[in-house]
C-alpha cells in the first residue's frame, strides 16, 4: 500500500538503503586474490564482479595476483602504496580467496573463502582453511557437500541476461554442440552423440557475444560437466543434456541453484523433449534464484567487516600480533612434534561448557581445529549436540555441569583435562608447547596452569601473563588466576573429583584442596598463552567467597573475613581476623632534610594510635647542631614513644639498622623512610594483617609520590639488570596487570622504604647484610633469605604511603658483581614475574619481545644468543643470516639482538652458546667479563675484519682498539674469524681460532640474471670505496659498453655511467643485483691489510647471479681461492686487457658465469654442510 506521500514501502526501503550508501565509510579493505580477468571463466569473472559490486556498495576492494582487469568494471589493482596507506590508517585487510587457493598466501588476519566449486574438485587440494576463516558458498549444494547445509551463501549473478536471452518464439534452431572444458578430449565417446555434433571447447573459447549468437540458435548442448555455460544455454533457449557417469545426475540437477528444468540426463527416455519442455520461464527462475544475492552481499559485508573490526580492536595494543608470532617454523614444528610421538605423550581432554550461543561454540571448536597438537579429546557439555567430527557430546546443564564432568573423569583415557566456556579461542601452538612441558613435568604435579589473554567488551585483547603459583593473589583474584587450569586426571579422580558442594567455585575449591594437602609445589606454571577468553562475569560469586572462607578456616584463621572490593572486578580483600594485639617498633634512619623528618614523625604519631608502637630514630653521627638539638628535645618530650639511637660516624648503614632491631621492643619491626607522609590511620593494621600470619616473612606496601605517581609496588628481581621497582610510573587508581595494584600478592622482595617483618624472624635470618657491596640491595637480600627459609613475602595495596622520590644511588660494577655472585639464579627467575615480561628498566610488566621469550625448541635444540654489531653487511653476513638459517633449519634455537643485554637477560635466555660480534665498547667488554665469571654458556668472539679499519667511532687510537680486542679475546672460549689473514693476525692470542668464511643466504641460489639484453655489453659493479681503481677504465670503455652501477658511484665516473641504481641492502640486494642483467661484473679492491681481512662478499654475490667476474688480484674475497674468476692487477692496462678478453668471446665469458653460479649453489650457500660448519663453530 502506498503511504500518505504516495511512496510505497519498497521504494522507501530502497531510498533508505541509498541514503546509507551515500554516507557509508569504506571501513576495512578487501584484497581479492584473482587471476587475470577472462570472460570465458565464470569463476574468475565472479571474483572480479565481487570486487566490482563491493566498490559500488561503498566498500574498498582490490584485485590481487592478476594484472588484467575488465575496464568496464570498478576493480582496481592493489599496489604497495595502497597497502602502506592501509597499514598507516590501521586498516585490517580482508583476504578473499576462491576455493582453489591453499592456505593464506596474502598473510591477512581476516580471511573470507568464497567457494565457487566443491573444495578440491579442481585442484585435488584442501584449502587448509583456518578455524576462524569465514566461509561463503556460491550455491546451497556446495555448502551442503562441505558439511554446512546452513552455511552463508553468496550466489553472485555473473550472467548478462540482456546478452544471453532467448530469441523470439519460432526462431529456427540448428546445430548440436558438445561443451568441453576439463573433461579429457581423448575420453569423449562420440558413439553416444549425434553424428553431426560440433565441439565447443574452452581450448578455443568464443567471446561472450559469439557464444550468445551460437546458443541463441543452437538446437541442443551436450556436456559431461557442470558449468555456468549450461545455465547460459538454458537462458538462450538451448536445452542441455548431460552425459552420465561423470559426477552429474538427476539429484545433482535438482539441487542446482537454478533447478533441473531445461536440463536432462542422456540415459533418460525422451531426454531432449524433457529438457526442451523445461525451457519455459528460465529467465524468471534465474532472477528468482539470484534475487537473494543482495541480501547475501549484506551478510557478507556485515560478517567480514565485523571480523575486521574485531581484529583491529583486539590488536590495538599489538597483543594479537604478539600471539600470532608465537607460531613455529616448519622445521621447528617437526622437531616439536617428533618429541611427542611417543605413546606416553600427554593427552588432554578439553571440556567445553556450551551456554547456548552457537557462534561462541563455533569459535572455540574452530580454534581447536587449528591446534598444532593432535592428542586432544574435545567434549562439549551442553543441551544441543554439535555437528562436528571428532567432538564428543555430553548432555549437561552448562550452569551445573559437575555431575557430568565427574562422570566423564572416570571414563576418560586422557592424562590431563581442562575446562573452558564456549567462546574461548585457543592459540594454535599453545597446547603444543604445554604438551612438551607436561611431558617433562614432575610426577608430583597435580595441576598446571598457563598464561592467557582476555578479550574485553570492546573486543580489545590484553595479556594475562600470570606469575608462578601466587597464593595471596589466587585468593584475592581467583577470576584472573583460577580459570583454565590443566588437571592431572588420575590425581583428580583420586581426590574424588570436583566437589559439588562448592557450587560455582568448584575449580578454586579443588585447587586450594590440592595446595593444602600437598603444598605449593604441587602446582606448575607454563609461561605460554593457551587461549583468549572473554572477561569473567562481573557478578560477585558467593560460592567463590565461601570456598575461600573454608580454605582460611582449614589454615587456622577461624575469624577471617572475605570482602569484595570496589576497585577490581571479582577481587577480594581478606581480613585474617588476628585476635592477639601486636606491638610495632617503627625504625627511621635519619638522613636528609630535618623538616621532612619532622613532618614524617608528626604524621606517624597522629595516624598510628590504634596500634601499640614505639619509634626508633637511628642517628648515624650527624654534625648538624639544629638536628641534634631537636633530637635532644624530642627524647624529653616523647620519652616513652620515641627513642633516639646514636651511633659514631662512618658505620655501615645496615649495621646500624641491625643494632636498632636489637634494641627494639616491638614484636614487629617496621623500616620506614624518613620522608614518608602518613595520612591514613588504617595503614599499620593493613600491614599487620599479613605480618601476623605465621607463614609470612616481609610485608611491603604501595609507595607513591605526592602527585599520585607510583614509585614502587614491590620489587622485581632482575629488572634493569639487578632489582627494580614494580609498576613504577603508573598512577594511583590503575588496576595494573591482573589487578595487581589493587590486590594482595606474594613477591620475592619488597622495598625497605616501608618494610615490616617479625623481629624474631629478622634476627634469626641474620638481619640486613653488612657487606658494603650488597648495600644497594639490602632489602632484596633479606627478602630472598626469608623466602629461602620458607616464608611468603607479601605486598598489599591497603597500606599506602606518599614519599618524595629518592635520587638514584650510583652503583658500581663491583656491587653488581657481588649481587650476581650471591643471587644470579634468583634474579633470572623471579616466580612473581612472568617469563614473557620485560626486564628493561622502567618497563616492569610490559610484554617482552618474542625474539627473547618465544622458545619453541627449548630443550630440543642447542640455544644460541647472538649480539650483532650492526644490521649492515657485516652484521647480516656474520651473525644475523647464519643464525636465521640455522634456526629455520631446526639446527639451533636462538635469537639475535643489536648490542648487548644485561647479564640477567642473557642468563634468563639460558643460551648454550653466546656469540658476540667484535665487542669493543665498555658495555660489551663488561658483558664478556661477566659471562666469563658467572655463565656456563660457551662464548664465541666473532671477528669480521681488521679492527682499526672497521669504523668504530669512539675517539680511540688503533692501538687502543687492538688492546680492547685483546681484552675481549681473553674472555672468549673461541674466536671465529672471517678471513685467513685475520687467523694469521691472531696467532698466539688465543688457543681456539677458527676460520669460517662467509656464505650467502639460501635464497641467493634462486637468482638468475639475464645476458645480452642490450645492443652493447652491460658491465657494472656494486658501489664500493675502491671503485676509484676504475677511474681510467670506465672512460676508456664508455664508447663500447654500457656501464651499470648499483650503489655509490664516484662523482667523476657518473658521466660515463648508463644506469645508476640506488644502493639497496638486506633481502632486496639479491633481486636488485640480478635485475641489472650484467654481461660482466667488475669487483675492484685495494691491496691493504683491511682488505685482506674483510671477507668481501661481492664476488659471491655476482657469481650467484651468473655474472662472469673480473676482480682485483688481492686477498680478502670470500671464496675467491676456489672459484673460476678472472683476476687482475690493479692497473688500468690489466683491467682493460681482461675485459676485452671477455668481450671478444662472450660465449666463453657466459660459460664462466654459469660455472661461478654452479659453484656458489653447490658450496657457498647457508645450507647443508656449509650451515653445519657454522653450527660446529658456534657450539662447544
CSV table of N, CA and C in Angstrom, one decimal, residues 878-948:
chain,number,residue,atom,x,y,z
A,878,UNK,N,77.7,-12.2,9.0
A,878,UNK,CA,78.4,-13.0,10.0
A,878,UNK,C,77.6,-13.4,11.2
A,879,UNK,N,76.4,-12.8,11.4
A,879,UNK,CA,75.6,-13.1,12.6
A,879,UNK,C,74.2,-13.4,12.2
A,880,UNK,N,73.5,-12.4,11.7
A,880,UNK,CA,72.1,-12.5,11.5
A,880,UNK,C,71.7,-13.6,10.5
A,881,UNK,N,72.2,-13.6,9.3
A,881,UNK,CA,71.8,-14.6,8.3
A,881,UNK,C,72.2,-16.0,8.7
A,882,UNK,N,73.4,-16.3,9.2
A,882,UNK,CA,73.7,-17.6,9.7
A,882,UNK,C,72.8,-18.1,10.8
A,883,UNK,N,72.5,-17.3,11.8
A,883,UNK,CA,71.6,-17.7,12.9
A,883,UNK,C,70.2,-18.0,12.3
A,884,UNK,N,69.7,-17.1,11.5
A,884,UNK,CA,68.3,-17.3,11.0
A,884,UNK,C,68.3,-18.6,10.1
A,885,UNK,N,69.3,-18.8,9.3
A,885,UNK,CA,69.4,-20.1,8.5
A,885,UNK,C,69.4,-21.3,9.4
A,886,UNK,N,70.2,-21.3,10.4
A,886,UNK,CA,70.3,-22.5,11.3
A,886,UNK,C,69.0,-22.7,12.1
A,887,UNK,N,68.4,-21.6,12.5
A,887,UNK,CA,67.1,-21.7,13.2
A,887,UNK,C,66.0,-22.2,12.3
A,888,UNK,N,66.0,-21.7,11.1
A,888,UNK,CA,64.9,-22.2,10.1
A,888,UNK,C,65.1,-23.6,9.8
A,889,UNK,N,66.4,-24.1,9.8
A,889,UNK,CA,66.6,-25.5,9.5
A,889,UNK,C,66.4,-26.4,10.7
A,890,UNK,N,66.2,-25.8,11.9
A,890,UNK,CA,66.0,-26.6,13.1
A,890,UNK,C,67.3,-27.1,13.7
A,891,UNK,N,68.4,-26.5,13.3
A,891,UNK,CA,69.7,-26.9,13.8
A,891,UNK,C,70.0,-26.3,15.2
A,892,UNK,N,69.4,-25.1,15.5
A,892,UNK,CA,69.5,-24.5,16.7
A,892,UNK,C,68.2,-23.8,17.1
A,893,UNK,N,68.1,-23.4,18.3
A,893,UNK,CA,67.1,-22.4,18.8
A,893,UNK,C,67.9,-21.2,19.1
A,894,UNK,N,67.4,-20.0,18.7
A,894,UNK,CA,68.2,-18.8,19.0
A,894,UNK,C,67.6,-17.5,18.6
A,895,UNK,N,68.3,-16.5,19.0
A,895,UNK,CA,67.9,-15.1,18.7
A,895,UNK,C,69.1,-14.2,18.5
A,896,UNK,N,68.9,-13.1,17.8
A,896,UNK,CA,69.9,-12.1,17.6
A,896,UNK,C,69.4,-10.8,18.0
A,897,UNK,N,70.3,-10.0,18.7
A,897,UNK,CA,69.9,-8.6,19.1
A,897,UNK,C,71.1,-7.7,18.7
A,898,UNK,N,70.7,-6.4,18.6
A,898,UNK,CA,71.7,-5.4,18.3
A,898,UNK,C,72.3,-4.9,19.6
A,899,UNK,N,73.6,-5.0,19.8
A,899,UNK,CA,74.1,-4.6,21.1
A,899,UNK,C,74.0,-5.7,22.1
A,900,UNK,N,74.4,-5.4,23.3
A,900,UNK,CA,74.4,-6.5,24.4
A,900,UNK,C,73.2,-6.3,25.3
A,901,UNK,N,72.9,-7.4,26.0
A,901,UNK,CA,71.8,-7.3,27.0
A,901,UNK,C,72.5,-7.4,28.4
A,902,UNK,N,71.7,-7.2,29.4
A,902,UNK,CA,72.2,-7.3,30.8
A,902,UNK,C,72.6,-8.8,31.0
A,903,UNK,N,73.4,-9.0,32.0
A,903,UNK,CA,73.8,-10.4,32.3
A,903,UNK,C,72.5,-11.2,32.7
A,904,UNK,N,71.6,-10.5,33.4
A,904,UNK,CA,70.4,-11.2,33.8
A,904,UNK,C,69.5,-11.6,32.6
A,905,UNK,N,69.4,-10.7,31.7
A,905,UNK,CA,68.6,-11.1,30.4
A,905,UNK,C,69.3,-12.2,29.7
A,906,UNK,N,70.6,-12.2,29.7
A,906,UNK,CA,71.3,-13.3,29.0
A,906,UNK,C,71.1,-14.6,29.7
A,907,UNK,N,71.2,-14.7,31.0
A,907,UNK,CA,71.0,-15.9,31.7
A,907,UNK,C,69.6,-16.3,31.7
A,908,UNK,N,68.7,-15.4,31.6
A,908,UNK,CA,67.3,-15.7,31.5
A,908,UNK,C,67.0,-16.4,30.2
A,909,UNK,N,67.7,-16.1,29.2
A,909,UNK,CA,67.5,-16.7,27.9
A,909,UNK,C,68.1,-18.1,27.9
A,910,UNK,N,69.1,-18.4,28.9
A,910,UNK,CA,69.7,-19.7,29.1
A,910,UNK,C,70.3,-20.2,27.8
A,911,UNK,N,71.2,-19.5,27.1
A,911,UNK,CA,71.8,-20.0,25.9
A,911,UNK,C,72.9,-21.1,26.1
A,912,UNK,N,73.0,-22.0,25.2
A,912,UNK,CA,74.1,-22.9,25.2
A,912,UNK,C,75.4,-22.2,24.8
A,913,UNK,N,75.2,-21.3,23.8
A,913,UNK,CA,76.4,-20.5,23.3
A,913,UNK,C,75.9,-19.1,23.1
A,914,UNK,N,77.0,-18.2,23.3
A,914,UNK,CA,76.7,-16.8,23.1
A,914,UNK,C,77.8,-16.3,22.1
A,915,UNK,N,77.3,-15.6,21.1
A,915,UNK,CA,78.2,-15.1,20.0
A,915,UNK,C,78.1,-13.6,20.1
A,916,UNK,N,79.3,-13.0,20.2
A,916,UNK,CA,79.4,-11.5,20.3
A,916,UNK,C,80.3,-11.1,19.1
A,917,UNK,N,79.7,-10.2,18.3
A,917,UNK,CA,80.5,-9.7,17.2
A,917,UNK,C,81.3,-8.5,17.6
A,918,UNK,N,82.6,-8.7,17.5
A,918,UNK,CA,83.7,-7.7,17.9
A,918,UNK,C,83.2,-6.7,19.0
A,919,UNK,N,82.9,-7.2,20.2
A,919,UNK,CA,82.6,-6.2,21.3
A,919,UNK,C,83.8,-5.4,21.6
A,920,UNK,N,83.7,-4.1,21.4
A,920,UNK,CA,84.8,-3.1,21.7
A,920,UNK,C,84.4,-2.1,22.7
A,921,UNK,N,83.1,-1.7,22.8
A,921,UNK,CA,82.6,-0.7,23.8
A,921,UNK,C,82.7,-1.3,25.2
A,922,UNK,N,82.7,-0.4,26.2
A,922,UNK,CA,82.8,-0.8,27.6
A,922,UNK,C,81.7,-1.8,27.9
A,923,UNK,N,80.4,-1.5,27.5
A,923,UNK,CA,79.3,-2.4,27.8
A,923,UNK,C,79.6,-3.8,27.3
A,924,UNK,N,80.1,-4.0,26.1
A,924,UNK,CA,80.3,-5.3,25.5
A,924,UNK,C,81.4,-6.0,26.2
A,925,UNK,N,82.5,-5.3,26.6
A,925,UNK,CA,83.6,-5.9,27.2
A,925,UNK,C,83.2,-6.3,28.7
A,926,UNK,N,82.4,-5.5,29.3
A,926,UNK,CA,82.0,-5.9,30.7
A,926,UNK,C,81.1,-7.1,30.6
A,927,UNK,N,80.2,-7.1,29.6
A,927,UNK,CA,79.4,-8.3,29.5
A,927,UNK,C,80.2,-9.6,29.3
A,928,UNK,N,81.2,-9.5,28.4
A,928,UNK,CA,82.1,-10.7,28.2
A,928,UNK,C,82.8,-11.1,29.5
A,929,UNK,N,83.3,-10.1,30.3
A,929,UNK,CA,83.9,-10.4,31.5
A,929,UNK,C,83.0,-11.1,32.5
A,930,UNK,N,81.7,-10.6,32.6
A,930,UNK,CA,80.8,-11.2,33.5
A,930,UNK,C,80.3,-12.6,33.0
A,931,UNK,N,80.2,-12.7,31.7
A,931,UNK,CA,79.9,-14.1,31.2
A,931,UNK,C,81.0,-15.0,31.6
A,932,UNK,N,82.2,-14.6,31.5
A,932,UNK,CA,83.3,-15.5,31.9
A,932,UNK,C,83.2,-15.9,33.4
A,933,UNK,N,82.8,-14.9,34.2
A,933,UNK,CA,82.7,-15.2,35.6
A,933,UNK,C,81.5,-15.9,36.1
A,934,UNK,N,80.4,-15.7,35.4
A,934,UNK,CA,79.1,-16.1,36.0
A,934,UNK,C,78.3,-17.1,35.1
A,935,UNK,N,78.7,-17.3,33.9
A,935,UNK,CA,77.9,-18.1,33.0
A,935,UNK,C,78.6,-19.3,32.5
A,936,UNK,N,77.9,-20.4,32.4
A,936,UNK,CA,78.4,-21.6,31.8
A,936,UNK,C,78.3,-21.7,30.3
A,937,UNK,N,77.7,-20.7,29.7
A,937,UNK,CA,77.5,-20.7,28.3
A,937,UNK,C,78.8,-20.7,27.6
A,938,UNK,N,78.9,-21.3,26.4
A,938,UNK,CA,80.1,-21.2,25.5
A,938,UNK,C,80.1,-19.8,24.9
A,939,UNK,N,81.3,-19.2,24.9
A,939,UNK,CA,81.4,-17.8,24.5
A,939,UNK,C,82.3,-17.7,23.2
A,940,UNK,N,81.7,-17.2,22.2
A,940,UNK,CA,82.3,-17.1,20.9
A,940,UNK,C,82.5,-15.6,20.5
A,941,UNK,N,83.8,-15.2,20.2
A,941,UNK,CA,84.1,-13.9,19.8
A,941,UNK,C,84.1,-13.9,18.3
A,942,UNK,N,83.2,-13.2,17.6
A,942,UNK,CA,83.2,-13.2,16.2
A,942,UNK,C,83.9,-11.9,15.7
A,943,UNK,N,84.9,-12.2,14.8
A,943,UNK,CA,85.7,-11.1,14.3
A,943,UNK,C,85.6,-11.1,12.7
A,944,UNK,N,85.1,-10.0,12.2
A,944,UNK,CA,84.8,-10.0,10.7
A,944,UNK,C,85.7,-9.0,10.0
A,945,UNK,N,86.7,-8.5,10.6
A,945,UNK,CA,87.6,-7.5,9.9
A,945,UNK,C,88.7,-7.0,10.7
A,946,UNK,N,89.6,-6.2,10.1
A,946,UNK,CA,90.7,-5.6,10.8
A,946,UNK,C,90.2,-4.4,11.7
A,947,UNK,N,90.2,-4.6,13.0
A,947,UNK,CA,89.5,-3.7,13.9
A,947,UNK,C,89.8,-2.2,13.6
A,948,UNK,N,91.0,-1.7,13.4
A,948,UNK,CA,91.3,-0.3,13.2
A,948,UNK,C,90.6,0.3,12.0
